[in-house]
Coordinates of C-alpha atoms and ligand atoms in Angstrom, one line a residue:
M1 CA 59.5 170.5 11.5
K2 CA 61.9 171.4 9.0
R3 CA 64.8 170.8 11.3
N4 CA 63.5 167.3 12.2
S5 CA 63.3 166.3 8.5
F6 CA 66.8 167.3 8.1
I7 CA 68.0 165.2 11.0
V8 CA 66.0 162.2 9.6
I9 CA 67.6 162.6 6.1
I10 CA 71.1 162.8 7.8
I11 CA 70.4 159.6 9.7
V12 CA 69.2 157.7 6.6
L13 CA 72.2 158.8 4.7
V14 CA 74.7 157.6 7.5
L15 CA 72.8 154.2 7.7
A16 CA 73.0 153.8 4.0
G17 CA 76.7 154.6 4.0
L18 CA 77.3 152.0 6.9
L19 CA 75.3 149.6 5.0
G20 CA 77.3 150.1 1.8
M21 CA 80.5 149.7 3.7
W22 CA 79.2 146.6 5.2
T23 CA 78.1 145.0 2.1
G24 CA 81.2 145.9 0.3
K25 CA 83.3 144.2 2.9
F26 CA 81.0 141.3 2.9
G27 CA 81.2 141.0 -0.8
A28 CA 85.0 141.1 -0.8
A29 CA 85.1 138.5 1.8
R30 CA 82.8 136.4 -0.2
S31 CA 84.6 136.7 -3.3
A32 CA 87.8 135.6 -1.5
R33 CA 85.9 132.6 -0.1
A34 CA 84.6 131.8 -3.6
A35 CA 88.1 132.0 -5.1
A36 CA 89.6 129.7 -2.4
A37 CA 86.6 127.3 -2.9
E38 CA 87.1 127.3 -6.6
Q39 CA 90.8 126.3 -6.2
V40 CA 89.9 123.2 -4.2
Y41 CA 86.7 122.3 -6.0
V42 CA 86.9 119.2 -8.1
A43 CA 83.5 118.8 -9.9
P44 CA 81.7 115.5 -9.7
G45 CA 83.3 113.2 -12.3
E46 CA 86.5 115.1 -12.4
H47 CA 89.7 113.9 -10.8
D48 CA 92.1 115.3 -8.4
K49 CA 95.6 116.5 -9.6
Y50 CA 97.5 114.6 -6.9
Y51 CA 97.2 111.5 -4.9
G52 CA 97.9 112.3 -1.2
F53 CA 99.1 109.5 1.0
L54 CA 98.6 110.2 4.7
S55 CA 100.0 108.0 7.3
G56 CA 97.2 106.7 9.5
G57 CA 99.2 107.1 12.8
Q58 CA 97.6 104.8 15.3
S59 CA 95.0 103.7 12.8
G60 CA 97.8 101.6 11.5
S61 CA 97.0 102.3 7.9
V62 CA 97.5 104.8 5.0
F63 CA 94.8 107.2 4.0
V64 CA 94.6 108.1 0.3
V65 CA 93.1 111.5 -0.4
G66 CA 92.7 113.6 -3.5
I67 CA 94.5 116.9 -3.6
P68 CA 93.4 119.6 -3.8
S69 CA 89.8 118.5 -2.9
G70 CA 90.9 116.6 0.2
R71 CA 88.3 113.9 -0.6
L72 CA 89.1 110.5 1.0
L73 CA 89.6 108.0 -1.8
R74 CA 90.7 104.9 0.2
E75 CA 92.1 103.6 3.4
V76 CA 94.9 101.0 2.7
P77 CA 94.9 98.7 5.7
V78 CA 98.6 97.8 6.7
F79 CA 99.3 97.0 10.4
E80 CA 95.7 96.5 11.5
P81 CA 92.7 94.4 10.4
R82 CA 90.1 96.2 8.4
A83 CA 86.8 94.2 8.4
A84 CA 85.4 96.3 5.5
Y85 CA 88.3 95.2 3.2
G86 CA 88.3 91.6 4.6
Y87 CA 91.9 92.4 5.7
A88 CA 93.6 90.2 8.3
L89 CA 90.4 89.5 10.1
H90 CA 90.3 85.9 10.8
A91 CA 93.0 84.3 12.9
N92 CA 93.9 81.8 10.0
D93 CA 94.0 84.5 7.3
P94 CA 97.7 84.5 6.0
Q95 CA 97.7 88.4 6.2
R96 CA 96.6 88.1 9.8
Q97 CA 99.3 85.5 10.6
L98 CA 102.0 87.9 9.0
L99 CA 100.9 90.5 11.3
D100 CA 100.8 88.3 14.3
R101 CA 104.2 86.9 13.5
T102 CA 105.9 90.2 13.0
G103 CA 104.6 91.9 16.1
G104 CA 100.9 92.2 16.4
A105 CA 97.6 93.2 14.8
W106 CA 98.1 97.0 15.4
G107 CA 100.6 99.5 14.3
D108 CA 101.5 103.2 14.4
T109 CA 102.3 104.5 10.9
H110 CA 104.2 107.8 10.7
H111 CA 106.2 108.3 7.4
P112 CA 104.9 107.3 4.0
V113 CA 107.7 107.2 1.5
L114 CA 107.4 106.9 -2.4
S115 CA 109.7 105.1 -4.6
E116 CA 111.9 107.2 -6.9
K117 CA 113.6 106.8 -10.2
G118 CA 116.1 109.6 -11.0
G119 CA 115.0 111.5 -8.0
L120 CA 111.3 111.6 -9.3
Y121 CA 108.4 109.5 -8.1
D122 CA 107.8 106.5 -10.2
G123 CA 104.5 105.3 -8.7
R124 CA 105.6 101.8 -7.9
F125 CA 105.8 101.5 -4.3
L126 CA 105.0 103.3 -0.9
W127 CA 106.7 102.3 2.3
V128 CA 105.4 103.1 5.8
N129 CA 106.8 102.4 9.2
D130 CA 105.3 100.9 12.4
L131 CA 106.8 102.9 15.2
A132 CA 105.2 100.7 17.9
N133 CA 106.5 97.2 16.8
G134 CA 109.6 98.1 14.7
R135 CA 108.2 97.2 11.3
L136 CA 108.5 98.4 7.7
A137 CA 105.7 97.7 5.3
R138 CA 105.5 98.2 1.5
I139 CA 102.4 98.9 -0.4
R140 CA 102.4 98.1 -4.2
L141 CA 100.6 101.0 -5.9
D142 CA 99.3 99.2 -8.9
Y143 CA 96.9 97.3 -6.6
F144 CA 97.0 99.7 -3.5
E145 CA 97.7 96.7 -1.4
T146 CA 100.2 95.9 1.3
D147 CA 102.6 93.4 -0.2
S148 CA 105.3 93.0 2.3
I149 CA 105.8 93.5 6.1
I150 CA 109.1 92.9 7.8
K151 CA 110.2 93.0 11.5
I152 CA 113.5 94.8 11.7
P153 CA 116.1 93.2 14.0
N154 CA 118.0 94.9 16.7
L155 CA 115.9 98.0 16.7
Q156 CA 112.9 99.3 18.8
G157 CA 110.6 102.1 17.7
A158 CA 111.0 102.3 13.9
H159 CA 110.5 105.9 13.5
G160 CA 112.1 108.1 10.8
I161 CA 112.2 106.4 7.4
A162 CA 113.4 107.6 4.1
A163 CA 114.1 106.3 0.6
V164 CA 117.8 106.6 -0.5
S165 CA 117.7 108.9 -3.5
P166 CA 117.9 109.0 -6.4
D167 CA 116.8 105.4 -7.2
T168 CA 115.5 104.1 -3.9
K169 CA 118.3 101.5 -3.4
Y170 CA 117.4 101.3 0.3
I171 CA 114.9 102.3 2.7
V172 CA 116.5 103.6 5.9
V173 CA 114.7 103.0 9.1
N174 CA 115.7 104.8 12.4
G175 CA 115.4 103.1 15.7
E176 CA 114.1 105.7 18.2
F177 CA 114.2 103.7 21.4
E178 CA 117.7 103.2 22.7
Q179 CA 118.7 99.5 23.5
P180 CA 121.8 98.0 25.2
A181 CA 124.5 98.1 22.5
D182 CA 125.3 94.4 22.6
G183 CA 121.6 93.5 22.8
L184 CA 122.0 92.2 26.4
V185 CA 119.7 93.6 28.9
T186 CA 122.3 93.1 31.6
N187 CA 124.8 95.5 30.0
P188 CA 124.8 98.6 32.1
A189 CA 126.7 100.7 29.4
P190 CA 124.7 103.6 27.9
Y191 CA 122.1 102.6 25.3
T192 CA 122.4 103.2 21.6
S193 CA 120.3 102.9 18.5
V194 CA 120.7 101.6 14.9
V195 CA 119.8 102.9 11.5
A196 CA 118.7 100.0 9.4
F197 CA 119.2 99.9 5.6
V198 CA 116.6 97.6 4.0
D199 CA 116.8 96.7 0.4
A200 CA 113.9 98.3 -1.4
V201 CA 113.3 95.3 -3.7
S202 CA 114.0 92.2 -1.6
M203 CA 112.9 93.9 1.7
E204 CA 115.9 92.4 3.5
V205 CA 117.7 94.2 6.0
K206 CA 121.2 94.5 4.6
F207 CA 123.1 96.2 7.4
E208 CA 122.7 98.4 10.3
V209 CA 124.8 101.3 11.7
E210 CA 125.0 101.9 15.4
V211 CA 124.4 105.6 16.5
P212 CA 125.0 106.8 20.1
G213 CA 121.8 108.0 21.9
N214 CA 118.8 107.7 19.8
I215 CA 117.7 108.6 16.3
D216 CA 114.5 110.3 15.3
I217 CA 113.6 111.4 11.8
A218 CA 115.4 110.4 8.6
D219 CA 116.1 111.8 5.1
T220 CA 118.7 111.2 2.5
S221 CA 120.9 113.2 0.3
K222 CA 119.9 113.4 -3.4
D223 CA 123.1 111.7 -4.7
G224 CA 122.9 108.4 -2.6
R225 CA 125.8 109.5 -0.5
H226 CA 124.3 110.1 2.9
A227 CA 121.5 109.1 5.2
F228 CA 120.8 111.8 7.7
S229 CA 118.9 111.6 11.1
T230 CA 118.3 113.7 14.0
I231 CA 119.4 112.7 17.5
Y232 CA 117.6 114.2 20.5
N233 CA 119.1 112.1 23.2
L234 CA 122.9 112.5 22.6
E235 CA 123.0 112.4 26.5
Q236 CA 122.0 108.8 26.3
G237 CA 119.7 109.5 29.2
R238 CA 117.1 107.1 30.3
D239 CA 114.4 109.6 31.5
M240 CA 113.1 112.8 30.1
G241 CA 115.0 115.1 32.3
S242 CA 118.4 113.7 31.3
M243 CA 117.5 113.9 27.6
I244 CA 117.5 117.5 27.7
Q245 CA 120.7 118.2 29.5
F246 CA 123.0 119.2 26.5
D247 CA 122.8 122.4 24.8
R248 CA 123.4 120.6 21.5
D249 CA 122.4 117.3 20.3
A250 CA 123.2 116.1 16.7
L251 CA 122.5 115.5 13.1
A252 CA 123.9 112.2 12.2
A253 CA 125.3 111.7 8.7
I254 CA 125.9 108.1 7.6
D255 CA 128.2 107.8 4.6
I256 CA 126.4 105.0 2.7
P257 CA 129.2 103.9 0.3
A258 CA 131.7 103.9 3.3
A259 CA 129.2 101.7 5.2
E260 CA 128.6 99.3 2.2
A261 CA 132.5 98.9 1.8
A262 CA 132.9 98.2 5.5
V263 CA 130.2 95.5 5.5
A264 CA 131.8 94.1 2.3
A265 CA 135.1 93.9 4.2
G266 CA 133.4 91.9 6.9
K267 CA 133.6 94.6 9.4
G268 CA 130.0 94.2 10.7
R269 CA 129.2 92.2 13.7
V270 CA 126.3 90.0 12.9
R271 CA 123.5 89.9 15.4
N272 CA 120.1 88.3 14.5
G273 CA 121.3 87.8 11.0
V274 CA 122.2 91.5 10.3
P275 CA 125.7 92.9 10.2
I276 CA 125.9 95.9 12.6
L277 CA 128.7 98.5 12.0
F278 CA 129.9 100.2 15.2
P279 CA 131.2 103.7 14.4
D280 CA 134.2 103.5 16.7
E281 CA 135.4 100.4 14.7
N282 CA 134.7 102.0 11.4
P283 CA 135.8 105.8 11.3
G284 CA 134.3 107.7 8.5
V285 CA 131.0 105.8 8.5
L286 CA 129.2 108.2 11.0
T287 CA 129.6 112.0 11.4
L288 CA 127.7 113.9 14.1
V289 CA 127.1 117.5 13.3
P290 CA 126.1 119.4 16.6
V291 CA 122.7 121.1 16.4
P292 CA 120.7 122.9 18.9
K293 CA 119.2 120.7 21.7
N294 CA 116.5 118.1 20.9
P295 CA 116.0 118.7 17.1
H296 CA 113.3 117.0 15.3
G297 CA 112.6 117.0 11.6
V298 CA 115.4 116.6 9.0
N299 CA 114.9 117.6 5.5
V300 CA 117.2 117.8 2.3
T301 CA 116.5 120.6 -0.1
P302 CA 115.3 119.5 -3.6
D303 CA 118.5 120.5 -5.2
G304 CA 120.4 118.3 -2.6
R305 CA 122.6 121.4 -1.4
Y306 CA 121.5 121.5 2.2
V307 CA 120.0 119.4 4.9
M308 CA 117.9 121.2 7.5
A309 CA 117.4 120.1 11.1
S310 CA 114.3 121.8 12.7
G311 CA 115.0 123.0 16.2
K312 CA 111.9 121.9 18.2
L313 CA 113.1 123.3 21.5
S314 CA 115.1 125.9 19.8
P315 CA 113.3 128.5 17.6
T316 CA 115.8 127.8 14.7
V317 CA 116.5 125.6 11.7
T318 CA 120.2 124.5 11.3
I319 CA 121.3 124.5 7.7
V320 CA 124.0 122.1 6.9
D321 CA 125.9 121.8 3.6
T322 CA 125.4 118.1 2.5
K323 CA 128.9 118.1 0.8
T324 CA 131.0 119.5 3.7
L325 CA 128.7 118.6 6.6
K326 CA 129.3 122.1 7.9
I327 CA 126.7 124.3 9.4
V328 CA 126.2 127.3 7.1
A329 CA 123.3 129.2 8.9
E330 CA 120.9 128.9 11.8
P331 CA 118.0 131.1 11.1
E332 CA 115.4 131.9 13.7
V333 CA 112.0 131.0 12.4
G334 CA 109.6 130.9 15.3
L335 CA 108.5 128.6 18.3
G336 CA 108.5 124.8 18.1
P337 CA 109.8 124.3 14.6
L338 CA 109.2 120.6 13.8
H339 CA 109.5 119.9 10.0
T340 CA 110.5 121.7 6.8
T341 CA 109.4 121.3 3.2
F342 CA 110.2 123.1 0.0
D343 CA 108.8 124.8 -3.2
N344 CA 110.4 125.2 -6.6
R345 CA 111.4 128.8 -6.0
G346 CA 114.1 128.4 -3.3
N347 CA 111.8 128.8 -0.3
A348 CA 111.5 126.5 2.8
Y349 CA 108.4 126.3 4.8
T350 CA 108.8 125.2 8.3
S351 CA 105.9 124.0 10.8
L352 CA 105.8 125.8 14.1
F353 CA 104.1 123.6 16.5
L354 CA 103.9 126.1 19.4
D355 CA 103.2 129.1 17.2
S356 CA 100.6 127.1 15.2
Q357 CA 101.9 128.6 12.1
V358 CA 103.6 127.8 8.8
V359 CA 106.5 130.1 8.3
K360 CA 107.9 130.7 4.7
W361 CA 111.4 131.7 4.5
N362 CA 114.0 132.0 1.7
I363 CA 116.9 129.7 1.8
D364 CA 119.6 131.7 0.0
K365 CA 118.8 134.8 2.0
A366 CA 119.0 132.9 5.3
V367 CA 122.4 131.3 4.2
S368 CA 123.8 134.7 3.1
G369 CA 122.7 136.3 6.4
A370 CA 120.3 138.7 4.9
A371 CA 117.9 140.1 7.6
D372 CA 114.7 139.7 5.5
Y373 CA 114.7 136.0 5.0
I374 CA 111.2 135.5 6.5
V375 CA 108.8 135.8 3.6
D376 CA 105.4 135.1 5.2
R377 CA 103.5 133.5 8.0
I378 CA 100.1 131.8 8.0
N379 CA 98.1 130.6 11.1
V380 CA 97.0 127.0 11.0
H381 CA 94.5 125.3 13.2
Y382 CA 96.2 124.1 15.5
N383 CA 99.5 122.9 16.6
I384 CA 101.0 121.6 13.4
G385 CA 103.2 118.6 13.2
H386 CA 104.3 117.7 9.7
L387 CA 103.7 119.8 6.7
Q388 CA 104.4 118.8 3.1
A389 CA 104.5 120.7 -0.1
V390 CA 103.7 118.7 -3.3
G391 CA 106.9 117.1 -4.4
G392 CA 108.8 118.6 -1.5
E393 CA 110.6 115.4 -0.8
S394 CA 111.5 114.9 -4.3
M395 CA 113.8 116.7 -6.7
A396 CA 110.9 118.3 -8.5
P397 CA 108.6 120.2 -6.0
T398 CA 105.7 121.7 -7.8
G399 CA 105.2 124.8 -5.6
D400 CA 101.5 124.8 -5.7
Y401 CA 100.0 123.2 -2.6
L402 CA 101.1 122.6 0.8
L403 CA 99.4 120.4 3.4
A404 CA 99.4 121.3 7.1
L405 CA 98.9 118.3 9.3
N406 CA 97.6 119.6 12.5
K407 CA 97.5 117.8 15.7
L408 CA 94.5 119.7 17.3
S409 CA 91.3 120.8 15.6
K410 CA 89.6 122.4 18.6
D411 CA 86.9 124.6 17.2
Q412 CA 87.1 123.8 13.6
Y413 CA 84.4 121.2 13.3
L414 CA 81.1 120.1 15.0
P415 CA 82.1 118.6 18.4
V416 CA 81.9 114.9 18.3
G417 CA 82.6 114.1 21.9
P418 CA 85.7 115.1 23.8
D419 CA 87.7 113.5 21.2
L420 CA 87.9 115.7 18.0
P421 CA 89.3 114.7 14.6
E422 CA 92.7 115.6 13.3
N423 CA 92.7 118.5 11.0
Q424 CA 94.5 119.0 7.7
E425 CA 94.6 122.3 5.7
I426 CA 95.4 122.8 2.2
I427 CA 97.4 126.0 1.7
D428 CA 98.2 127.7 -1.8
I429 CA 101.9 128.4 -2.0
S430 CA 102.0 129.5 -5.6
G431 CA 102.3 133.2 -4.7
E432 CA 104.5 135.4 -2.5
K433 CA 101.8 135.2 0.3
M434 CA 100.4 131.9 1.5
K435 CA 96.6 131.5 1.1
M436 CA 94.4 129.1 3.2
L437 CA 92.1 127.3 0.9
A438 CA 90.3 124.4 2.8
S439 CA 90.6 121.9 5.6
F440 CA 89.4 118.3 5.9
P441 CA 89.2 116.1 9.0
T442 CA 90.5 112.5 9.2
P443 CA 90.5 109.9 12.0
P444 CA 93.6 109.8 14.0
E445 CA 96.4 110.5 13.5
P446 CA 98.2 111.4 10.2
H447 CA 101.7 112.4 11.0
D448 CA 103.0 112.9 7.5
A449 CA 102.0 113.0 3.9
V450 CA 103.5 112.5 0.4
F451 CA 101.9 113.3 -2.9
C452 CA 102.2 111.7 -6.3
P453 CA 101.0 113.4 -9.5
A454 CA 98.0 111.6 -10.9
K455 CA 99.3 111.5 -14.2
I456 CA 102.2 109.2 -13.1
L457 CA 100.3 107.0 -10.8
A458 CA 96.7 106.7 -12.3
P459 CA 97.8 104.9 -15.5
K460 CA 99.7 102.3 -13.4
V461 CA 96.7 101.3 -11.4
K462 CA 95.5 97.8 -12.5
Q463 CA 91.7 97.2 -13.4
V464 CA 91.4 93.7 -12.3
Y465 CA 93.7 91.3 -10.5
A466 CA 96.0 89.0 -12.5
T467 CA 94.8 85.4 -12.2
A468 CA 96.6 83.6 -9.4
G469 CA 97.9 80.1 -10.0
N470 CA 95.4 78.7 -7.5
A471 CA 92.5 80.6 -8.9
V472 CA 89.0 78.9 -9.2
E473 CA 87.9 78.6 -12.8
A474 CA 84.1 79.1 -13.6
G475 CA 82.7 75.7 -14.1
K476 CA 85.5 73.9 -12.2
E477 CA 84.3 74.6 -8.7
S478 CA 84.5 71.8 -6.1
V479 CA 83.7 70.6 -2.6
V480 CA 86.0 67.7 -1.8
R481 CA 86.5 65.8 1.5
T482 CA 90.3 65.4 1.7
G483 CA 90.3 63.6 5.0
P484 CA 88.2 62.3 7.9
D485 CA 87.7 65.8 9.1
T486 CA 89.0 68.0 6.3
V487 CA 87.1 69.6 3.5
T488 CA 88.3 71.9 0.7
V489 CA 85.8 74.2 -1.0
R490 CA 86.8 75.9 -4.3
M491 CA 84.2 78.6 -4.9
S492 CA 83.7 81.2 -7.7
M493 CA 81.6 84.3 -7.4
I494 CA 80.1 86.4 -10.1
R495 CA 76.9 88.7 -10.2
S496 CA 75.0 87.4 -8.4
A497 CA 75.8 83.9 -7.3
Y498 CA 78.2 81.8 -5.4
T499 CA 79.1 78.5 -6.9
P500 CA 78.6 76.2 -5.1
D501 CA 75.5 77.8 -3.4
H502 CA 75.5 75.1 -0.8
F503 CA 77.5 72.5 0.7
E504 CA 77.7 70.3 3.9
V505 CA 80.3 69.5 6.4
R506 CA 80.4 67.9 9.8
E507 CA 80.9 69.3 13.2
G508 CA 84.7 69.1 14.0
D509 CA 85.7 69.6 10.2
T510 CA 88.3 72.0 9.2
I511 CA 87.3 73.8 5.9
T512 CA 89.7 75.5 3.6
F513 CA 88.1 77.8 1.1
T514 CA 89.7 79.0 -2.0
L515 CA 87.6 81.8 -3.3
T516 CA 87.8 83.5 -6.7
N517 CA 85.9 86.5 -7.9
V518 CA 85.7 85.7 -11.6
E519 CA 84.4 89.1 -12.6
T520 CA 86.5 90.8 -15.4
I521 CA 85.1 94.3 -14.9
R522 CA 86.8 96.9 -12.7
D523 CA 85.0 97.6 -9.3
M524 CA 82.8 94.5 -9.3
I525 CA 83.7 93.6 -5.8
H526 CA 82.1 90.6 -4.1
G527 CA 82.2 90.0 -0.3
F528 CA 82.0 86.7 1.5
A529 CA 80.7 87.0 5.0
L530 CA 80.0 83.9 7.1
P531 CA 78.0 84.5 10.2
D532 CA 79.3 83.3 13.6
H533 CA 82.8 82.4 12.1
N534 CA 84.4 85.9 12.3
L535 CA 85.0 85.6 8.6
H536 CA 84.8 88.3 6.0
V537 CA 86.6 88.4 2.7
A538 CA 86.2 91.1 0.2
L539 CA 87.4 90.2 -3.4
P540 CA 88.1 92.7 -6.0
P541 CA 87.7 91.4 -9.6
G542 CA 90.0 88.6 -10.6
A543 CA 91.2 88.2 -6.9
T544 CA 91.7 84.9 -5.1
K545 CA 92.0 84.3 -1.4
T546 CA 92.5 81.1 0.5
I547 CA 91.5 80.8 4.2
T548 CA 91.0 77.9 6.6
I549 CA 88.2 77.9 9.3
E550 CA 86.7 75.5 11.7
A551 CA 83.2 74.3 11.0
G552 CA 81.8 75.3 14.3
K553 CA 78.5 74.4 15.9
P554 CA 76.0 72.4 13.9
G555 CA 73.6 74.7 12.1
V556 CA 72.7 76.3 8.8
Y557 CA 75.0 79.3 8.0
W558 CA 74.2 81.6 5.2
Y559 CA 77.2 83.0 3.5
Y560 CA 76.2 86.3 1.8
C561 CA 77.8 89.1 -0.3
T562 CA 78.7 92.3 1.5
N563 CA 79.3 94.5 -1.5
F564 CA 76.1 95.8 -3.2
C565 CA 76.9 94.4 -6.6
S566 CA 73.6 94.1 -8.5
A567 CA 69.8 94.2 -8.2
L568 CA 70.1 90.5 -7.0
H569 CA 72.9 91.4 -4.5
L570 CA 70.6 90.5 -1.5
E571 CA 69.9 87.1 -3.1
M572 CA 73.6 86.5 -3.6
R573 CA 74.1 83.9 -0.7
G574 CA 74.6 80.4 0.0
R575 CA 74.3 77.8 2.8
M576 CA 77.0 76.0 4.8
V577 CA 75.3 73.2 6.6
V578 CA 77.1 71.9 9.5
Q579 CA 75.8 68.4 10.4
P580 CA 76.3 67.2 13.9
K581 CA 79.2 64.7 14.5
D582 CA 77.0 61.8 14.8
S583 CA 74.7 62.5 11.9
T584 CA 73.8 59.6 9.8
I585 CA 73.3 61.6 6.7
T586 CA 75.9 60.8 4.1
L587 CA 78.1 63.8 3.4
S588 CA 78.1 64.4 -0.3
D589 CA 80.8 65.4 -2.7
W590 CA 79.2 68.5 -4.3
K591 CA 80.7 68.0 -7.7
S592 CA 79.3 64.3 -7.7
G593 CA 75.8 66.0 -7.8
Q594 CA 74.8 63.7 -4.9
N595 CA 73.1 66.3 -2.7
V596 CA 71.5 65.2 0.4
T597 CA 68.0 64.0 -0.3
G598 CA 65.1 63.4 1.9
P599 CA 61.7 64.9 2.8
V600 CA 61.7 68.4 4.1
P601 CA 59.3 68.6 7.1
G602 CA 56.1 70.5 6.1
V603 CA 56.8 70.6 2.5
P604 CA 55.7 68.1 -0.2
S605 CA 58.7 66.2 -1.2
T606 CA 59.8 66.9 -4.8
G607 CA 63.0 65.0 -4.7
A608 CA 66.3 67.0 -4.4
Q609 CA 66.5 69.4 -1.7
Q610 CA 68.0 72.6 -3.0
Ligands
CUK1 S1 107.0 112.6 13.9 CU1 105.0 113.1 14.0 S2 104.9 115.2 13.9 CU2 106.6 110.6 13.7 CU3 107.4 112.5 11.7 CU4 107.1 114.9 13.6
CUA2 CU1 78.1 90.2 -4.9 CU2 76.7 91.7 -3.7
CA3 CA1 119.0 116.1 24.2

């Protein structure tokens, strides 16, 4: 009996000990989670510290998120129509026509690039490429709106882009897909590519430089001297097998002042309106630095001393001195290095696609040949492509957060079919060891990101649109027949009515709307949706938009507001009456006040039909 009690007491003590260990461990894990959560928690009503701009990849747009919260703030449509924003939806929309004219209503955005002044972000513009259709777009950040799209001649597969530091004189755009050197498909000579230099202000392509093989990712030196690109097909092969034959491909360095001088001296051969410099005719313009085969990312350190080519097929990063263009080190970092970014303490962070890791390494130690240049590694989920530390592309990295842009999310979220979301992870890089803080999913497929401090950009964002020259003034709305089958409608909108709230046209008419949201308060958006006309316009306060449509089949069409704007939002609608061609009813000029009169069947006539 005594012995049994003793055993029971022992068992109870052991269990209590185990429970203590377990709860202790659990408590520690919980507090680590709480600490991580606190770092990315932005309380309701508070703002994030940074704007994050993520390229939308095959979504053709740019996603704007808050950092560190990861909250999605906006999608800026660029190369694809977005019905919700009334962007480029209708075939006659000028935005849509610009897309169609330059290469189609879809795009593949990879690299968002911010404008700089003195090597620091100035919050004016963001550029993004369309890999698929060889285009470059600019978003003005006071309105978060695409303001320019150009098709780049003589180039296919606009891939890497970069702003020429320190004052964004040009945006360089790399043509990834090789083409016949003279532009003639009948030319059997090896294919080449071009790097295009686009004036950041006028968005004109000023000149192009031919590069043998292809060109992938871009960056520029901090002093405006060089544009750097990686080449993975120095072989000038035309299939995958031949693109991986050489042991070394190249880092291309274009001397920008030398190229400008050659263009000014008339050395460019003009094709499709753009002077192209051929390196063999212009020695000194292009230097090729041999780097291990099939490199990918190229990144210049914030101090401008080095340019790094990430190895992709080689487990190394090649460090090149930007002044001498000589290789100074080639440290091993891990499997599948794709891109590199930087903090403000002399460390580089390289994404390892195959290892699914971010590796942190010390640049000076790697250059000096010290064995302990690897500082830390952290697992990411999964198969990381780009990574970007805040300010890592500028001369002033902040060294606080890093975003891992992972290609596969696998088990990280609730399954939503065989196709899973892309996964971004926010990593704290302020200490010696990296700390995983949080993740957030997005639609496909952000490739790259860039961050702007909120304190720089937020004060520049406009509250309402500046009044356009053709804006409709309240009280001066009109419906005017301008020809036998053309009508113009100048309409205003304000909570919670359209003026006019009805008008008539005839079958076969072409109607040109000029629509103005005359609200003067931030965030008071009104939509204008017209059933069965594939028409939706969303107008932020002060904005004006002009669009032309066909009247369509006879009928009564209610245009209505799509943005919930007031308690009378549902009542914010009006009628477009399309009379049959042979209607005997006199079509009225709305401003003249002669609305169509006549008895309404089943309703005692009281005069004017409203
Ligand atoms: S590329 Cu996508 S992971 Cu277009 Cu910048 Cu490297
Ligand atoms: Cu205007 Cu709803
Ligand atoms: Ca190669």
